[in-house]
Coordinates of C-alpha atoms in Angstrom, one line a residue:
M1 CA 101.6 167.8 97.9
E2 CA 101.2 166.9 101.5
L3 CA 99.0 169.5 103.3
R4 CA 99.5 168.0 106.8
S5 CA 102.5 166.9 108.8
E6 CA 102.4 164.2 111.4
R7 CA 101.3 166.8 114.0
G8 CA 98.7 168.6 111.9
N9 CA 98.3 171.4 109.3
R10 CA 101.4 172.7 107.6
V11 CA 101.8 176.4 108.2
V12 CA 103.1 178.9 105.6
V13 CA 103.6 182.7 105.7
T14 CA 101.8 184.6 103.0
G15 CA 102.4 188.3 103.9
V16 CA 104.7 190.5 106.0
G17 CA 104.5 194.0 107.3
M18 CA 107.4 195.8 109.0
M19 CA 108.0 199.1 110.7
T20 CA 111.6 199.4 111.8
P21 CA 114.3 202.0 112.5
V22 CA 115.8 201.3 109.1
G23 CA 112.7 201.2 107.0
N24 CA 108.9 201.6 107.3
D25 CA 107.9 198.7 105.1
P26 CA 109.3 195.3 104.3
D27 CA 111.1 196.3 101.1
S28 CA 112.9 199.4 102.4
A29 CA 113.8 197.6 105.7
W30 CA 115.3 194.6 103.8
D31 CA 117.3 196.9 101.4
A32 CA 118.7 198.8 104.4
L33 CA 119.7 195.7 106.2
L34 CA 121.5 194.4 103.1
A35 CA 123.3 197.8 102.8
G36 CA 124.4 197.6 106.4
R37 CA 122.7 200.8 107.4
S38 CA 122.3 201.6 111.1
G39 CA 119.1 203.0 112.5
A40 CA 120.7 204.4 115.7
A41 CA 120.9 208.2 116.2
P42 CA 120.4 210.8 118.9
I43 CA 116.9 210.6 120.5
T44 CA 114.3 212.9 119.0
L45 CA 111.1 211.5 120.7
F46 CA 112.0 213.4 123.9
D47 CA 114.6 215.8 125.2
A48 CA 117.4 213.5 126.3
T49 CA 119.4 215.9 128.2
D50 CA 122.8 215.4 129.8
A51 CA 121.0 213.9 132.8
F52 CA 120.6 210.7 130.8
D53 CA 123.6 208.4 130.6
V54 CA 122.3 207.2 127.2
R55 CA 121.0 209.8 124.7
F56 CA 120.6 207.8 121.5
A57 CA 118.3 205.0 120.3
A58 CA 117.1 203.3 117.1
E59 CA 113.8 205.2 116.4
V60 CA 111.3 204.6 113.7
K61 CA 111.7 207.7 111.4
D62 CA 109.1 209.7 109.5
F63 CA 106.2 207.6 110.8
D64 CA 102.8 209.1 110.0
P65 CA 100.0 207.2 111.7
G66 CA 97.5 209.2 109.6
Q67 CA 98.4 207.0 106.7
Y68 CA 96.7 204.1 108.5
M69 CA 94.0 205.6 110.7
D70 CA 91.9 208.7 111.1
R71 CA 92.7 211.6 113.5
K72 CA 90.4 210.3 116.3
E73 CA 92.1 206.9 116.2
V74 CA 95.5 208.5 116.3
R75 CA 94.6 210.4 119.5
R76 CA 93.2 207.3 121.2
T77 CA 96.0 204.9 120.4
D78 CA 99.5 204.6 121.8
R79 CA 102.5 204.5 119.3
F80 CA 103.0 200.8 119.8
T81 CA 99.4 200.1 118.7
Q82 CA 99.8 202.4 115.7
F83 CA 102.8 200.4 114.6
A84 CA 100.9 197.2 115.0
L85 CA 97.9 198.5 112.9
A86 CA 100.3 199.8 110.3
T87 CA 102.2 196.6 109.9
A88 CA 99.0 194.5 110.0
E89 CA 97.6 196.7 107.2
Q90 CA 100.8 196.1 105.1
A91 CA 100.8 192.4 105.7
M92 CA 97.1 191.9 105.0
E93 CA 97.5 193.8 101.7
R94 CA 100.6 191.9 100.6
S95 CA 99.0 188.6 101.4
G96 CA 95.9 189.4 99.4
L97 CA 93.9 188.7 102.5
K98 CA 92.4 192.1 102.9
D99 CA 90.6 192.0 99.6
A100 CA 89.6 188.4 100.2
L101 CA 88.0 188.8 103.7
D102 CA 84.4 189.1 102.5
G103 CA 84.6 185.6 101.1
L104 CA 86.3 184.0 104.1
D105 CA 85.1 182.8 107.5
R106 CA 86.3 185.6 109.9
A107 CA 85.8 183.3 112.9
R108 CA 88.6 181.2 111.5
I109 CA 91.0 184.1 111.4
G110 CA 92.7 185.2 114.6
V111 CA 95.2 187.8 115.9
L112 CA 98.2 187.2 118.2
I113 CA 100.4 190.2 118.7
G114 CA 103.0 190.4 121.5
S115 CA 104.5 193.3 123.3
G116 CA 107.0 193.3 126.1
I117 CA 105.8 196.5 127.7
G118 CA 102.8 197.9 125.9
G119 CA 101.8 201.6 125.9
M120 CA 104.8 203.0 127.9
A121 CA 104.5 206.5 126.5
T122 CA 100.8 206.7 127.5
F123 CA 101.7 205.3 130.9
E124 CA 104.3 208.0 131.5
E125 CA 102.1 210.8 130.1
Q126 CA 99.1 209.8 132.3
T127 CA 101.2 209.3 135.4
K128 CA 102.4 212.9 135.0
V129 CA 98.8 214.1 134.6
Y130 CA 97.8 212.2 137.7
L131 CA 100.7 213.6 139.8
E132 CA 100.3 217.2 138.6
R133 CA 96.6 217.6 138.1
G134 CA 94.9 214.9 140.1
P135 CA 93.0 211.7 139.5
G136 CA 90.0 213.5 137.9
R137 CA 92.1 214.5 134.9
V138 CA 93.4 211.1 134.0
S139 CA 92.1 210.1 130.5
P140 CA 89.3 207.6 130.3
F141 CA 91.4 206.1 127.4
F142 CA 94.4 205.6 129.6
I143 CA 93.9 201.9 130.4
P144 CA 92.8 200.8 126.9
M145 CA 95.7 202.7 125.4
F146 CA 98.3 201.3 127.7
I147 CA 97.5 197.5 128.2
A148 CA 99.7 195.2 126.2
D149 CA 96.9 193.2 124.6
I150 CA 95.3 196.2 123.0
A151 CA 97.3 196.0 119.8
A152 CA 95.9 192.5 119.1
G153 CA 92.4 193.8 120.0
Q154 CA 92.7 196.8 117.7
V155 CA 93.9 194.7 114.8
S156 CA 91.0 192.3 115.2
M157 CA 88.5 195.1 115.3
R158 CA 90.0 196.8 112.3
F159 CA 89.5 193.8 110.1
G160 CA 86.6 192.1 111.9
L161 CA 88.7 189.0 112.8
Q162 CA 86.8 186.8 115.2
G163 CA 89.2 183.9 115.7
P164 CA 91.7 183.3 118.6
N165 CA 92.8 186.7 119.9
Y166 CA 95.3 187.5 122.6
A167 CA 98.8 188.9 123.4
T168 CA 102.0 187.3 124.6
V169 CA 104.1 189.2 127.1
S170 CA 107.5 187.6 127.7
A171 CA 109.9 190.6 127.5
C172 CA 112.1 190.3 124.5
A173 CA 110.7 186.9 123.6
S174 CA 107.2 188.2 123.3
S175 CA 106.7 188.2 119.5
G176 CA 108.8 185.0 119.1
H177 CA 106.1 183.4 121.3
A178 CA 103.4 185.2 119.4
V179 CA 104.5 183.7 116.0
G180 CA 105.2 180.3 117.5
N181 CA 101.9 180.1 119.3
A182 CA 100.0 181.3 116.2
Y183 CA 101.8 178.5 114.3
R184 CA 100.5 176.0 116.9
V185 CA 97.0 177.3 116.7
I186 CA 96.9 176.7 112.9
E187 CA 98.7 173.4 113.2
R188 CA 96.0 172.2 115.6
G189 CA 93.3 173.3 113.3
E190 CA 91.8 176.0 115.6
A191 CA 92.1 178.6 112.9
D192 CA 92.9 178.8 109.2
V193 CA 94.8 182.1 109.4
M194 CA 96.6 184.0 112.2
V195 CA 97.8 187.6 112.0
A196 CA 100.8 187.3 114.3
G197 CA 103.7 189.5 115.3
G198 CA 104.9 192.1 117.9
S199 CA 105.1 195.8 118.5
E200 CA 107.1 198.0 120.8
A201 CA 107.4 201.8 121.3
T202 CA 109.5 202.3 124.4
V203 CA 111.9 205.1 123.4
T204 CA 110.6 207.1 126.4
P205 CA 112.3 208.8 129.4
L206 CA 111.4 206.3 132.0
T207 CA 112.4 203.3 129.8
V208 CA 115.8 204.8 128.9
A209 CA 116.4 205.7 132.6
G210 CA 115.5 202.2 133.7
F211 CA 117.6 200.3 131.3
S212 CA 120.5 202.8 132.0
A213 CA 120.2 202.1 135.7
M214 CA 120.6 198.4 134.9
K215 CA 123.8 199.2 132.9
A216 CA 122.2 197.2 130.0
M217 CA 122.6 199.7 127.2
S218 CA 125.6 200.9 125.3
T219 CA 126.8 204.4 126.3
R220 CA 128.5 205.3 123.0
N221 CA 126.7 208.7 122.8
D222 CA 129.5 210.0 120.6
S223 CA 128.9 207.4 117.9
P224 CA 125.3 205.9 118.0
A225 CA 125.6 204.2 114.6
T226 CA 128.5 202.1 115.8
A227 CA 127.2 201.4 119.2
S228 CA 125.5 198.1 118.5
R229 CA 128.3 195.7 117.8
P230 CA 127.2 192.1 118.5
F231 CA 130.0 189.6 119.1
D232 CA 132.7 192.3 119.0
A233 CA 135.1 192.2 121.9
T234 CA 134.3 195.9 122.8
R235 CA 130.5 195.5 122.9
D236 CA 129.1 197.4 125.9
G237 CA 125.4 196.9 125.8
F238 CA 122.3 196.9 123.5
V239 CA 120.8 199.9 121.6
L240 CA 117.2 200.5 122.4
G241 CA 115.0 200.3 119.3
E242 CA 111.3 200.5 118.5
G243 CA 109.0 199.1 115.7
A244 CA 106.8 196.2 114.8
A245 CA 106.4 193.3 112.4
T246 CA 103.3 191.3 111.5
L247 CA 103.2 188.0 109.6
I248 CA 100.2 186.4 108.0
L249 CA 100.3 182.7 108.9
E250 CA 98.0 180.3 107.1
S251 CA 97.5 176.6 106.8
L252 CA 99.0 175.5 103.5
E253 CA 95.6 174.2 102.3
H254 CA 94.0 177.5 102.9
A255 CA 96.8 179.5 101.2
L256 CA 96.7 177.3 98.2
E257 CA 92.9 177.4 97.9
R258 CA 92.9 181.2 97.6
G259 CA 96.1 181.4 95.5
A260 CA 98.0 183.3 98.1
P261 CA 101.7 184.2 97.7
I262 CA 103.9 181.9 99.8
L263 CA 107.0 183.4 101.4
G264 CA 108.1 180.4 103.4
E265 CA 107.1 177.8 105.8
I266 CA 107.3 177.6 109.6
V267 CA 108.3 174.1 110.6
G268 CA 109.7 174.3 114.2
Y269 CA 109.0 176.0 117.5
G270 CA 110.9 175.5 120.8
Q271 CA 110.2 177.4 124.0
T272 CA 111.9 177.0 127.4
A273 CA 112.7 178.8 130.6
D274 CA 116.1 179.3 132.2
A275 CA 114.7 179.3 135.8
Y276 CA 117.9 181.0 136.7
H277 CA 118.1 184.8 137.0
L278 CA 116.0 187.9 136.6
T279 CA 118.0 189.3 133.7
A280 CA 121.2 187.2 133.1
P281 CA 121.2 184.2 130.8
A282 CA 121.9 180.7 132.2
P283 CA 125.5 179.7 132.0
E284 CA 126.4 178.5 128.5
G285 CA 122.9 179.4 127.4
A286 CA 121.4 176.2 128.9
G287 CA 117.8 177.3 128.3
A288 CA 118.6 178.5 124.8
Q289 CA 120.2 175.1 124.0
K290 CA 117.0 173.4 125.0
A291 CA 114.9 175.8 122.9
M292 CA 117.0 175.2 119.8
R293 CA 117.0 171.5 120.3
A294 CA 113.2 171.5 120.7
S295 CA 112.8 173.6 117.5
L296 CA 115.0 171.2 115.6
A297 CA 113.1 168.2 116.8
D298 CA 109.8 169.9 116.0
A299 CA 111.0 170.5 112.5
G300 CA 112.2 166.9 112.2
I301 CA 115.7 168.0 111.0
G302 CA 119.3 167.7 112.2
T303 CA 122.0 170.3 112.9
G304 CA 123.4 169.7 109.4
D305 CA 120.2 171.0 107.7
V306 CA 120.4 174.5 109.2
D307 CA 122.4 177.1 107.3
Y308 CA 121.6 180.4 109.1
I309 CA 120.7 181.5 112.6
N310 CA 119.4 185.0 113.2
A311 CA 120.8 185.3 116.7
H312 CA 119.3 187.1 119.6
G313 CA 122.7 188.9 119.4
T314 CA 122.0 191.9 121.6
S315 CA 125.5 193.3 121.8
T316 CA 125.7 192.7 125.6
P317 CA 128.8 190.9 126.9
A318 CA 126.7 188.1 128.6
N319 CA 124.2 187.4 125.8
D320 CA 126.6 187.2 122.9
L321 CA 129.0 184.9 124.8
N322 CA 126.4 182.6 126.1
E323 CA 124.4 182.4 122.9
T324 CA 127.7 181.5 121.0
L325 CA 128.4 178.8 123.6
A326 CA 124.8 177.5 123.3
I327 CA 125.1 177.2 119.5
K328 CA 128.3 175.4 119.8
K329 CA 126.8 172.9 122.3
V330 CA 123.8 172.2 120.1
F331 CA 125.5 172.2 116.7
G332 CA 128.9 170.8 117.5
E333 CA 131.2 171.0 114.4
D334 CA 128.2 172.2 112.4
A335 CA 128.4 175.4 114.3
Y336 CA 131.4 176.5 112.2
R337 CA 129.5 175.8 109.0
L338 CA 126.6 178.1 109.9
V339 CA 126.3 181.8 109.4
V340 CA 125.1 183.4 112.7
G341 CA 124.0 186.9 112.1
S342 CA 122.6 189.7 114.3
T343 CA 120.4 192.3 112.5
K344 CA 120.2 194.1 115.9
S345 CA 123.5 195.6 114.9
M346 CA 121.4 197.8 112.6
T347 CA 117.9 197.9 114.0
G348 CA 118.9 198.0 117.6
H349 CA 116.9 195.9 120.1
L350 CA 113.1 196.2 119.5
L351 CA 112.4 194.3 122.7
G352 CA 109.0 192.6 122.3
A353 CA 108.9 193.2 118.6
A354 CA 112.4 191.8 117.9
G355 CA 111.3 188.2 117.4
A356 CA 108.7 188.9 114.7
V357 CA 111.1 191.3 112.8
E358 CA 113.8 188.6 112.9
A359 CA 111.5 185.8 111.8
A360 CA 110.6 187.9 108.8
V361 CA 114.3 188.5 108.1
S362 CA 115.0 184.7 108.4
L363 CA 112.2 184.0 105.8
N364 CA 113.8 186.6 103.5
V365 CA 117.2 184.9 103.9
C366 CA 115.7 181.6 102.9
R367 CA 113.9 183.1 99.9
T368 CA 116.8 185.2 98.6
G369 CA 119.9 183.4 99.7
R370 CA 121.3 186.7 100.9
I371 CA 122.4 187.1 104.6
P372 CA 122.6 190.7 106.0
P373 CA 125.8 191.7 107.6
T374 CA 126.5 192.0 111.3
I375 CA 127.9 195.5 111.2
N376 CA 130.4 197.4 113.5
F377 CA 132.9 194.5 113.9
E378 CA 136.3 195.8 114.7
N379 CA 137.8 193.7 117.5
P380 CA 137.7 189.9 117.5
D381 CA 136.5 188.2 120.6
P382 CA 138.3 184.8 120.9
E383 CA 135.3 183.3 122.7
C384 CA 132.9 184.4 119.9
D385 CA 134.6 182.7 117.0
L386 CA 131.7 181.7 114.7
D387 CA 130.9 183.1 111.2
Y388 CA 128.8 186.2 112.1
S389 CA 128.8 187.6 108.5
H390 CA 130.7 190.5 109.9
N391 CA 130.5 193.7 107.8
K392 CA 129.5 191.9 104.6
V393 CA 126.5 190.3 102.9
T394 CA 126.9 186.5 102.7
E395 CA 125.4 184.8 99.7
R396 CA 124.6 181.1 100.1
E397 CA 121.7 178.7 99.6
V398 CA 119.7 178.6 102.8
R399 CA 117.0 175.9 103.1
Y400 CA 116.4 176.1 106.8
A401 CA 117.0 179.1 109.1
M402 CA 116.5 179.5 112.8
S403 CA 115.6 182.7 114.8
N404 CA 116.4 183.0 118.5
S405 CA 114.7 185.3 121.0
F406 CA 115.5 185.5 124.7
G407 CA 113.8 187.6 127.3
F408 CA 114.4 188.9 130.9
G409 CA 112.9 186.4 133.2
G410 CA 114.6 183.5 131.4
H411 CA 112.2 183.1 128.4
N412 CA 113.7 181.4 125.4
V413 CA 112.1 180.9 121.9
C414 CA 113.5 179.4 118.8
L415 CA 111.6 179.4 115.5
T416 CA 112.7 177.3 112.5
V417 CA 111.6 178.3 109.0
R418 CA 112.1 176.6 105.6
R419 CA 112.4 178.0 102.1
W420 CA 109.3 177.5 100.1
E421 CA 109.7 175.0 97.3
D422 CA 106.8 174.5 94.9
E423 CA 106.1 170.9 95.4

């Protein structure tokens, strides 16, 4: 078995943790996705009165942070950090890494967790305190609860991990960058293990008001569960979601030495910029094309090798059209052989956490040969004419899968993963 590629260490995934609007662990989330279950519903995290144009979101349900930390920690952490700690705990346990830590070099284990916004609920709460009660009443924990890097810091402190540690902030590409950069860290030999992913908890009044002002979100208040409808002709915007996912990345050599379960291999990473517009994608997804081509080249494969793409697929008119055009440009005739799915039809858009969740989904697709549906398809769009696995589970052998993540500011990430085959 080759432990290294031409570029360096081979990198495998040995554990996953997930906290999503459709399930609070990897197994329940996967079952819900295969069942085509929507996580969108009226907002409960704040009073979304009629003053809000959008009054629904895809919230994480029945989350008890007390399962993962004590009461003092709960009071001193934002919800996005709580999600990150919860999913890191799940992933560490499932990989067998938590019980193995005492026999490992913790300086060779790092943490890289992205977030597009960070502790937005804390920011809004403390801004209100400042405005109503003055600067002397602002919490001393405000800054360390709010900053986007604190999830990575908290996870490293929880497990005593002393390797590379930082956060990526690139809007909705944040955790795609986090997983991709963690892959590079291990490939280069700077660490043996990286705890990588993303977390977001932005179902808050100011976030909803801001995205509403941009006209970016669906306004189907009368039918939240059918609002996210990627690639459908009547799509009218994304559904705001929240949650997190954490992946344990290891060098193949390290994973084999400790007998870790191997869920799949990361083989390609492409990252580009549109350099075009604050929020709109470049025409024909030009930057997305470059990211996908770079990821294919990094993996050393051709378009005919890929069977599934977990699309960014936000359910906005511009994204879905331009992503479809980008896939056609990159894959040519092979585009019509692919399945291009959007699990955001069920989870909503988890912003900075989306890339990690969807990378985990892509690994599961390779492992199981089952592709979750893209739900809520009712009206064909002649310009979105690929196989989106609309309203059904598609069963097929998938050796290579790609996961796309694009962010405001023109950030593009494409990860390529491969089914693990015992060599």
